[in-house]
CSV table of C-alpha atoms and ligand atoms in Angstrom, one decimal:
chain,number,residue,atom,x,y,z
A,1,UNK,CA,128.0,151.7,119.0
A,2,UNK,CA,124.9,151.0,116.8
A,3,UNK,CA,124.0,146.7,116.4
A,4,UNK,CA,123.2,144.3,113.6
A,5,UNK,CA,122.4,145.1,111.2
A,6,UNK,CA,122.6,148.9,111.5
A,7,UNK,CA,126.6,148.4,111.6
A,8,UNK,CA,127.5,145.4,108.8
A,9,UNK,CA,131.4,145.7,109.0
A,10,UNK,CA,131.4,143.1,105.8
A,11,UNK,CA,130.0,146.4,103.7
A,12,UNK,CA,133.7,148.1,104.1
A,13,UNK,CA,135.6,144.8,103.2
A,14,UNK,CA,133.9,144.4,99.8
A,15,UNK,CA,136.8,145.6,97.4
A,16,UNK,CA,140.2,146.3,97.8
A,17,UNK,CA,139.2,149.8,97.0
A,18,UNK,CA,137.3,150.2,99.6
A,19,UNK,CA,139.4,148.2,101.8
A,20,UNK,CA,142.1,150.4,101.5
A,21,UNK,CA,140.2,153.5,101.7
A,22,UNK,CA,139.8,152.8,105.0
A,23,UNK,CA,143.5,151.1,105.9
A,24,UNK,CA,144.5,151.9,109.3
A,25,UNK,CA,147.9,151.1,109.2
A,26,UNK,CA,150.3,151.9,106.2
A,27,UNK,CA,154.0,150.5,105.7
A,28,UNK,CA,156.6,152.5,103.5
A,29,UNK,CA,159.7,151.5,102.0
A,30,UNK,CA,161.1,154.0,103.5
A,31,UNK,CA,160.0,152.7,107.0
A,32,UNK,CA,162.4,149.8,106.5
A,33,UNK,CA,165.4,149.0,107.3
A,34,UNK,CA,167.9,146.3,105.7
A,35,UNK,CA,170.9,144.5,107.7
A,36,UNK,CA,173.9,143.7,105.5
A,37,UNK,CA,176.8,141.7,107.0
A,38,UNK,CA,180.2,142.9,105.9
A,39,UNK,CA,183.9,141.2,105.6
A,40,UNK,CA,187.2,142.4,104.0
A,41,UNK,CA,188.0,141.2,100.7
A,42,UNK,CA,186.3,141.4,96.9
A,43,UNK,CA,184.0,139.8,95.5
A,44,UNK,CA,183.2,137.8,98.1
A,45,UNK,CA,179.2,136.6,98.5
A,46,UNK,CA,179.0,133.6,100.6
A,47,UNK,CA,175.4,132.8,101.5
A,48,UNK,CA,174.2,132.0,105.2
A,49,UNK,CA,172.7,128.5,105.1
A,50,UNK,CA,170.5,129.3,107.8
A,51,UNK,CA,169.2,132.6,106.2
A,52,UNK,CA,167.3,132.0,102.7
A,53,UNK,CA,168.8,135.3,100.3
A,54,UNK,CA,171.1,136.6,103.2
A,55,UNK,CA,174.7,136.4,102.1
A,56,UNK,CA,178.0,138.0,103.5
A,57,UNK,CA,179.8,140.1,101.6
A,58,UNK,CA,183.0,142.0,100.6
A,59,UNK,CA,182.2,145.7,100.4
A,60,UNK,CA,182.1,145.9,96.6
A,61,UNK,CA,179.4,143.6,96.6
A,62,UNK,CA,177.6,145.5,99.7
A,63,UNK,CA,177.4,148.2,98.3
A,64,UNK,CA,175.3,146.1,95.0
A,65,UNK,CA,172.9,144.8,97.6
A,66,UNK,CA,172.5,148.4,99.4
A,67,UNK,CA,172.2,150.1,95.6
A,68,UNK,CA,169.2,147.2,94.9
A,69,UNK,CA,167.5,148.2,97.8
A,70,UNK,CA,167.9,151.8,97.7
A,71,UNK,CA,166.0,151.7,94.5
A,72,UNK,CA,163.2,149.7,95.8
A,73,UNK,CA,162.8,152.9,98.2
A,74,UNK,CA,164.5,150.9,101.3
A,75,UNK,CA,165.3,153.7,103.8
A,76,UNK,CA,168.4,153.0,105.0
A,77,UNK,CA,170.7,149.6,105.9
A,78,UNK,CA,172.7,148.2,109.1
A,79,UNK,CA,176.0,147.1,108.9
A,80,UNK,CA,177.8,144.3,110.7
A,81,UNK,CA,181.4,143.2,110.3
A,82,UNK,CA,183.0,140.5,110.7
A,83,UNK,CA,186.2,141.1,110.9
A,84,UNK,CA,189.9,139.5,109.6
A,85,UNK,CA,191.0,138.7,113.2
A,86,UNK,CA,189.3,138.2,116.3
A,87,UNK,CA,190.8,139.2,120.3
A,88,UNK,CA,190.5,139.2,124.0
A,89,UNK,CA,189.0,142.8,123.5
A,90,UNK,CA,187.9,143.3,120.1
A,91,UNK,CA,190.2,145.8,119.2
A,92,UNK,CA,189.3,145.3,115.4
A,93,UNK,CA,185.5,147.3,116.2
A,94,UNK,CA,187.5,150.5,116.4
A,95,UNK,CA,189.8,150.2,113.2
A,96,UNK,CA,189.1,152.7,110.9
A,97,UNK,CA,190.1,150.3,107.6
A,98,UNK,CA,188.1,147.4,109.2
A,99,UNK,CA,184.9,146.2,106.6
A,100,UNK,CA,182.1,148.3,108.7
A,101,UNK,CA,184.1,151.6,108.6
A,102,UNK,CA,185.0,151.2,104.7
A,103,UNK,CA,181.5,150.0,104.5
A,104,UNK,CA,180.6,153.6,105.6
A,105,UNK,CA,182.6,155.3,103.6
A,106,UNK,CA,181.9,153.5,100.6
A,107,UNK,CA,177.9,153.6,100.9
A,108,UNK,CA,178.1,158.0,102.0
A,109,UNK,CA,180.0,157.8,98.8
A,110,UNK,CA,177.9,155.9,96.4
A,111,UNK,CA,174.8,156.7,98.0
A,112,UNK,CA,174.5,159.6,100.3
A,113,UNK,CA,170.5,159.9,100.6
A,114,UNK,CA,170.1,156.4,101.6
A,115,UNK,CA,170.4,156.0,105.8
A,116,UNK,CA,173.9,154.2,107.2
A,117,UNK,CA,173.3,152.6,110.8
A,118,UNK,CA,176.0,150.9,112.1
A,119,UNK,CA,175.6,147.8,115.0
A,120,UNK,CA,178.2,148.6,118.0
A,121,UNK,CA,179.0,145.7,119.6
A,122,UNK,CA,181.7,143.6,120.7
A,123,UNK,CA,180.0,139.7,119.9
A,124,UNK,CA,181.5,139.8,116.3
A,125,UNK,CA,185.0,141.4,117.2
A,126,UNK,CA,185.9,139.1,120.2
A,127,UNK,CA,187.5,135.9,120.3
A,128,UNK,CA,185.1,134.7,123.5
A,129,UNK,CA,182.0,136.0,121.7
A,130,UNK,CA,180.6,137.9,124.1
A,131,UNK,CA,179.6,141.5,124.0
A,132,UNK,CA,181.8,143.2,126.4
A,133,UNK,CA,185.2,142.3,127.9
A,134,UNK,CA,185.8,139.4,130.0
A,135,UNK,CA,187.2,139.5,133.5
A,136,UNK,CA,187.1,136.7,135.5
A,137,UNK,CA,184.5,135.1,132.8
A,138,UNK,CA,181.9,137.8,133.2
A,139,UNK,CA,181.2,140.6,131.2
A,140,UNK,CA,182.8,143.4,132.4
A,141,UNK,CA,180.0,145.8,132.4
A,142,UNK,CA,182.6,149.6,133.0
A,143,UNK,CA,185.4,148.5,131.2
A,144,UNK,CA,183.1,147.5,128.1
A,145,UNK,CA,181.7,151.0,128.3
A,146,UNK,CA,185.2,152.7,127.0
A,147,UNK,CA,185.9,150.4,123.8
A,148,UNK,CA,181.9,150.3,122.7
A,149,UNK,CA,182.3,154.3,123.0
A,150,UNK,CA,186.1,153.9,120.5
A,151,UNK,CA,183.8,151.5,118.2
A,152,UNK,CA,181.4,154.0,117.9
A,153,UNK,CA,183.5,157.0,117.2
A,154,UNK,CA,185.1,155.3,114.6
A,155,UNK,CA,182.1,154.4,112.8
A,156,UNK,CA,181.1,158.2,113.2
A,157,UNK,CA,184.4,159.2,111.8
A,158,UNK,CA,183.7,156.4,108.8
A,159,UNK,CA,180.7,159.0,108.1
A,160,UNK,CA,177.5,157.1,109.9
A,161,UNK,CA,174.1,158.6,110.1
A,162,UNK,CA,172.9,156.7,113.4
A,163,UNK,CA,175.3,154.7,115.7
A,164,UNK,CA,173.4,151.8,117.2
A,165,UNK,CA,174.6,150.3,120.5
A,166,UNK,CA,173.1,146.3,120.7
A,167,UNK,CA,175.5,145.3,123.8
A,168,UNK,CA,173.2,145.9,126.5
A,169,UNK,CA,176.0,147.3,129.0
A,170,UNK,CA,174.2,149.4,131.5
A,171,UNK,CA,175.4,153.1,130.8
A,172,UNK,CA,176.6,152.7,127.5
A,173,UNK,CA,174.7,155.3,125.7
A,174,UNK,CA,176.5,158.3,127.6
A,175,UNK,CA,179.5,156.5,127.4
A,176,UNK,CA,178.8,157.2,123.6
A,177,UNK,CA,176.6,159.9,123.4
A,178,UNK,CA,180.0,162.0,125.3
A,179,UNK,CA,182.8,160.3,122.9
A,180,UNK,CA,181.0,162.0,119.8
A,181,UNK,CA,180.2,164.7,121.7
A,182,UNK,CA,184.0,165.7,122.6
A,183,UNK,CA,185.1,164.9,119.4
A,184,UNK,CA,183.1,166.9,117.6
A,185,UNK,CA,179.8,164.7,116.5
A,186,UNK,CA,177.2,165.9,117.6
A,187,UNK,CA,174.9,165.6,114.9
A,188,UNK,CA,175.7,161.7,115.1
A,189,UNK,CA,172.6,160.1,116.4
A,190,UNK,CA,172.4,157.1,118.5
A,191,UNK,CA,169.8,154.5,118.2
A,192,UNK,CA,169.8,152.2,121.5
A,193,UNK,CA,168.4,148.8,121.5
A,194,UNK,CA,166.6,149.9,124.5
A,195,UNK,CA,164.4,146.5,124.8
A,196,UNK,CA,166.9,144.0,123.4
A,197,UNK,CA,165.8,140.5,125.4
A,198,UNK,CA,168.0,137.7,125.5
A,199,UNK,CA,166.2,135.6,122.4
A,200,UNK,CA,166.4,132.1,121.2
A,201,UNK,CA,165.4,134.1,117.7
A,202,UNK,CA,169.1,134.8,117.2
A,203,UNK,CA,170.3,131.9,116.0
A,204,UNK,CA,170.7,132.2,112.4
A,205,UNK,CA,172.5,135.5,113.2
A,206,UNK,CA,175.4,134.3,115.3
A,207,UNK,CA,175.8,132.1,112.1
A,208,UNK,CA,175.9,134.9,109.6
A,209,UNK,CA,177.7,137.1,111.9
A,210,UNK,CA,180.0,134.4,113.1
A,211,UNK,CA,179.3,135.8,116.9
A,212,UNK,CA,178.1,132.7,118.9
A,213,UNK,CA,179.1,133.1,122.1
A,214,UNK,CA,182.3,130.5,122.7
A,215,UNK,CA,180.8,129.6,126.7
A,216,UNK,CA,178.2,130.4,128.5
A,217,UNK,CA,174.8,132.8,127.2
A,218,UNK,CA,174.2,136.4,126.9
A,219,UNK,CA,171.3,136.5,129.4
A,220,UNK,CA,173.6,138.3,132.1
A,221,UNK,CA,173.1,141.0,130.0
A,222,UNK,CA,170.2,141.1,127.6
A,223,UNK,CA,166.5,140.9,129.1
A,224,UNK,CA,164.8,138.5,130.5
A,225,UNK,CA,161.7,137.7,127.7
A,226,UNK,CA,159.4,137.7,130.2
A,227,UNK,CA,159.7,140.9,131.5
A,228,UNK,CA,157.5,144.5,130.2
A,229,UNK,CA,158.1,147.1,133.2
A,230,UNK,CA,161.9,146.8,132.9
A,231,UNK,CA,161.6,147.3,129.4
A,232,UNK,CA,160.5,150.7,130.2
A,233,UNK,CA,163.1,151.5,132.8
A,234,UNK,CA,165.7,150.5,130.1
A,235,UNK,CA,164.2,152.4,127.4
A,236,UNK,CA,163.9,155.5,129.5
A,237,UNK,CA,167.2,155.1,130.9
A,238,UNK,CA,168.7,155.3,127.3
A,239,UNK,CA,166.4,158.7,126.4
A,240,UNK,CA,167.5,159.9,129.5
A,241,UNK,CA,171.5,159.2,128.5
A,242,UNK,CA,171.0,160.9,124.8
A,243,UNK,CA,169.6,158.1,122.5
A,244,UNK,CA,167.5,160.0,119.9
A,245,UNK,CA,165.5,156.5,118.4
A,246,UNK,CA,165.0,153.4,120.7
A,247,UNK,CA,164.7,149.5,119.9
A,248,UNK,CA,162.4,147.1,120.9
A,249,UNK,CA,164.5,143.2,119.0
A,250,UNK,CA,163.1,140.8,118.9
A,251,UNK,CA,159.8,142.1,117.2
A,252,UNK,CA,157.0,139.3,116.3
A,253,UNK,CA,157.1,137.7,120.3
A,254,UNK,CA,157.1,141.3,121.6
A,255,UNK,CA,154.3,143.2,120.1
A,256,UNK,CA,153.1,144.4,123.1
A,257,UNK,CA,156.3,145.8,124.1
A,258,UNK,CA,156.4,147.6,121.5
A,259,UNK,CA,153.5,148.8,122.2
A,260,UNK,CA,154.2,149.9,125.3
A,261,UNK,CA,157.2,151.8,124.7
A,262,UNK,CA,155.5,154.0,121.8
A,263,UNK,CA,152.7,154.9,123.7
A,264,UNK,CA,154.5,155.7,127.2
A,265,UNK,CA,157.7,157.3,125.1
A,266,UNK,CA,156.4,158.9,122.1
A,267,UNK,CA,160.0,158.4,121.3
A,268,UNK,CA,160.9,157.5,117.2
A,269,UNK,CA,160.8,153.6,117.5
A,270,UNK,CA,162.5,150.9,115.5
A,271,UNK,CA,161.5,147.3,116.1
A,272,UNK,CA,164.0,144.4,114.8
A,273,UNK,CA,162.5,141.3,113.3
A,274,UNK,CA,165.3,139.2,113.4
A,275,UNK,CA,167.0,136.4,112.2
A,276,UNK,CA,165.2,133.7,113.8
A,277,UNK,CA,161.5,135.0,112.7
A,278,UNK,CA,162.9,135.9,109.4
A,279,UNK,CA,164.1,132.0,109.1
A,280,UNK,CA,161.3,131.0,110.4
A,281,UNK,CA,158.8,132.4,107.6
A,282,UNK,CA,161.2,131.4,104.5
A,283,UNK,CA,161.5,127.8,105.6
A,284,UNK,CA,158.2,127.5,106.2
A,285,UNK,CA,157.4,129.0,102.6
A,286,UNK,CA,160.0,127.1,101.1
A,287,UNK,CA,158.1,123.8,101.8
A,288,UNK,CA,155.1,125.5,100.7
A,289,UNK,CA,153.3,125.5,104.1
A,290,UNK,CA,152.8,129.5,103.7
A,291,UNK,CA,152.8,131.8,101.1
A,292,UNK,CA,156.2,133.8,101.4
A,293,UNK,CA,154.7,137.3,100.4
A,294,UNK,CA,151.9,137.6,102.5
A,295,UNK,CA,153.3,135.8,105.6
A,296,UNK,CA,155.7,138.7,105.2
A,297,UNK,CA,153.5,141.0,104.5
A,298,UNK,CA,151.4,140.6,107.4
A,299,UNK,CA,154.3,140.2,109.7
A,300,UNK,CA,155.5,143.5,109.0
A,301,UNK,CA,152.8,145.6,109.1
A,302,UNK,CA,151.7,143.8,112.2
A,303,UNK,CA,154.9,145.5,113.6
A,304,UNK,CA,154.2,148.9,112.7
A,305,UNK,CA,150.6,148.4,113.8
A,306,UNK,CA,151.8,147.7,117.4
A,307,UNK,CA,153.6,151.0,117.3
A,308,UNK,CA,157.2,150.7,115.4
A,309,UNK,CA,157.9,153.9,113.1
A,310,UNK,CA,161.0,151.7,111.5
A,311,UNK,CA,161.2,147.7,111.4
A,312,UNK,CA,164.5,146.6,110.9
A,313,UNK,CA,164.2,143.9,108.6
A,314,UNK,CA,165.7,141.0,106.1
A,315,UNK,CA,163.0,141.5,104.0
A,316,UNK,CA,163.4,144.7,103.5
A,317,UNK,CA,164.3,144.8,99.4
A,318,UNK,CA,161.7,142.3,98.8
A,319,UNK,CA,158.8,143.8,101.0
A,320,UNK,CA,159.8,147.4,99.4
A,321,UNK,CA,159.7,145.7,96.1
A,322,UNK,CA,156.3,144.4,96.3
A,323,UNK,CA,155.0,147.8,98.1
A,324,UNK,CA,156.5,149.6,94.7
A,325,UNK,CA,154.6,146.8,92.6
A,326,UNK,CA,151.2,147.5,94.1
A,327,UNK,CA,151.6,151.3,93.9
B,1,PBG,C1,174.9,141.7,118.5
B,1,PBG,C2,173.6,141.5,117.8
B,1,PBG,C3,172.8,140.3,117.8
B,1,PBG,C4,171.8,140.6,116.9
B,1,PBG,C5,171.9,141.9,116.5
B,1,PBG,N1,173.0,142.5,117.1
B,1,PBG,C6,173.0,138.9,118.3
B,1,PBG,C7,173.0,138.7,119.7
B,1,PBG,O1,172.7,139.6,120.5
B,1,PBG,O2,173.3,137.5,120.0
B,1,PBG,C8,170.7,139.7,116.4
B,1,PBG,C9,170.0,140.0,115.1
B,1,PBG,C10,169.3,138.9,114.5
B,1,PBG,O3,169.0,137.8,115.1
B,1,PBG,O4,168.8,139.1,113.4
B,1,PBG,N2,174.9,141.7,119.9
């Protein structure tokens, strides 16, 4: 590689034209992903204190937000539900007139080119807020596997592109992968969060998703943080078991995971940055520490630059939005 002053890097950094003539890494809207919480009713927006521009919402007003963000080029949304009633089991997940399924149905309807994942779990349908069954106060990992495959089918039947299991029961992706199989959806496809690590970045989730677990943690089934190799196992376990796109969630602390499981893959990636880094960046610009745009700016396309084909994001609309503005 040629020396000073041969090579002045500075020479390709003098304009904006000519910096992004030479761009390595590009973000689409259509590389992003929003998550919309959903609940039964109308007209129902109630904000989530921890979460600056993140409300719940009835489906009528869901499908306003998804409609927003669809025009700013957004590629597709995931849905959560919170549902009337909570159980032992969770047997809301699987009822086809709960908030995700009619959530489904009413977003193929009103806008059929715009991407429906739907979050299978059990956190937000259980009364113990964990993600599985509980027997004897642990998470039943083989009896989970049967009612994370009925929540899925249902949300297949609802009409959903991509079914996306976040529970981290070990198997649970053929559990799923056969249920649409043998009932005829094949052409369902299953995004696993392959690398989902047991993150302190969650909490203003388990606020808006009103899934905090009631005793206890989740880290007897999520991964530990420290941990790269076993990412791998996980992720290749869940190709090997049908999923067709994998997860790396949390994204920002786990860059080189990400990494990692593009490279070694090849496999279509998403990476989730969640709650907790999204908070993390408005509350900081809201006291005017950082500037909100670029903050979120950078912390995106630092994501896809690590490797991520999707980011699943909160700032989806807005980053869209400002892609749109600057052509
Ligand atoms: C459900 C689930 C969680 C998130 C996505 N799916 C919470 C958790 O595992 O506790 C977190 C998303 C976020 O923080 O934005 N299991």
């Amino acid at each position: 590689m040629p020396s000073f002053p041969t090579y002045r890097p500075r020479r390709l950094r003098r304009t904006e034209a000519l910096r992004s003539l030479v761009r390595e890494t590009v973000l689409a809207p259509s590389q992003l992903v929003l998550p919309l919480f959903v609940r039964p009713g109308t007209g129902v927006r109630t904000p989530v204190s921890s979460m600056a521009e993140v409300s719940q919402t009835s489906v009528d007003e869901m499908v306003r937000d998804a409609t927003a963000a669809a025009e700013a080029g957004v590629g597709g949304v995931l849905l959560f539900g919170i549902p009337e009633h909570k159980d032992e089991t969770g047997s809301s997940a699987w009822d086809d007139d709960g908030p995700v399924q009619r959530a489904v149905r009413a977003l193929k309807h009103e806008l059929p080119n715009l991407v429906v994942i739907t979050d299978v779990c059990m956190c937000e349908y259980t009364s113990h807020g964990h993600c599985g069954v509980l027997v004897n106060g642990e998470v039943d990992n083989d009896q989970s596997l049967e009612l994370l495959a009925r929540e899925a089918l249902s949300h297949a039947r609802a009409g959903a592109d991509i079914v996306a299991p976040s529970d981290m029961m070990d198997g649970r992706v053929g559990a799923i992968r056969s249920a649409l199989d043998d009932a005829g959806f094949s052409g369902t496809s299953i995004l696993s969060y392959a690398a989902k690590f047991a993150s302190a970045f969650y909490g203003p989730f388990r606020e808006a998703a009103e899934s905090t677990p009631q005793s206890g943690d989740r880290r007897g089934y999520q991964m530990d943080v420290a941990n790269v190799d076993e990412a791998l196992r996980e992720t290749w376990q869940d190709i090997d078991e049908g999923a067709d796109m994998v997860m790396v969630k949390p994204a920002g602390p786990f860059l080189d995971v990400i990494s990692r499981v593009k490279e070694e893959t090849g496999y279509p990636l998403a990476a989730y940055q969640v709650s907790g880094e999204y908070a993390m960046i408005q509350a900081a610009a809201e006291r005017g520490w950082i500037e909100r745009d670029r903050a979120m700016m950078e912390s995106l396309i630092g994501i896809r630059r690590a490797g991520a084909d999707v980011v699943i994001t909160y700032f989806a609309r807005a980053a869209a939005k400002l892609l749109r503005a600057r052509g």
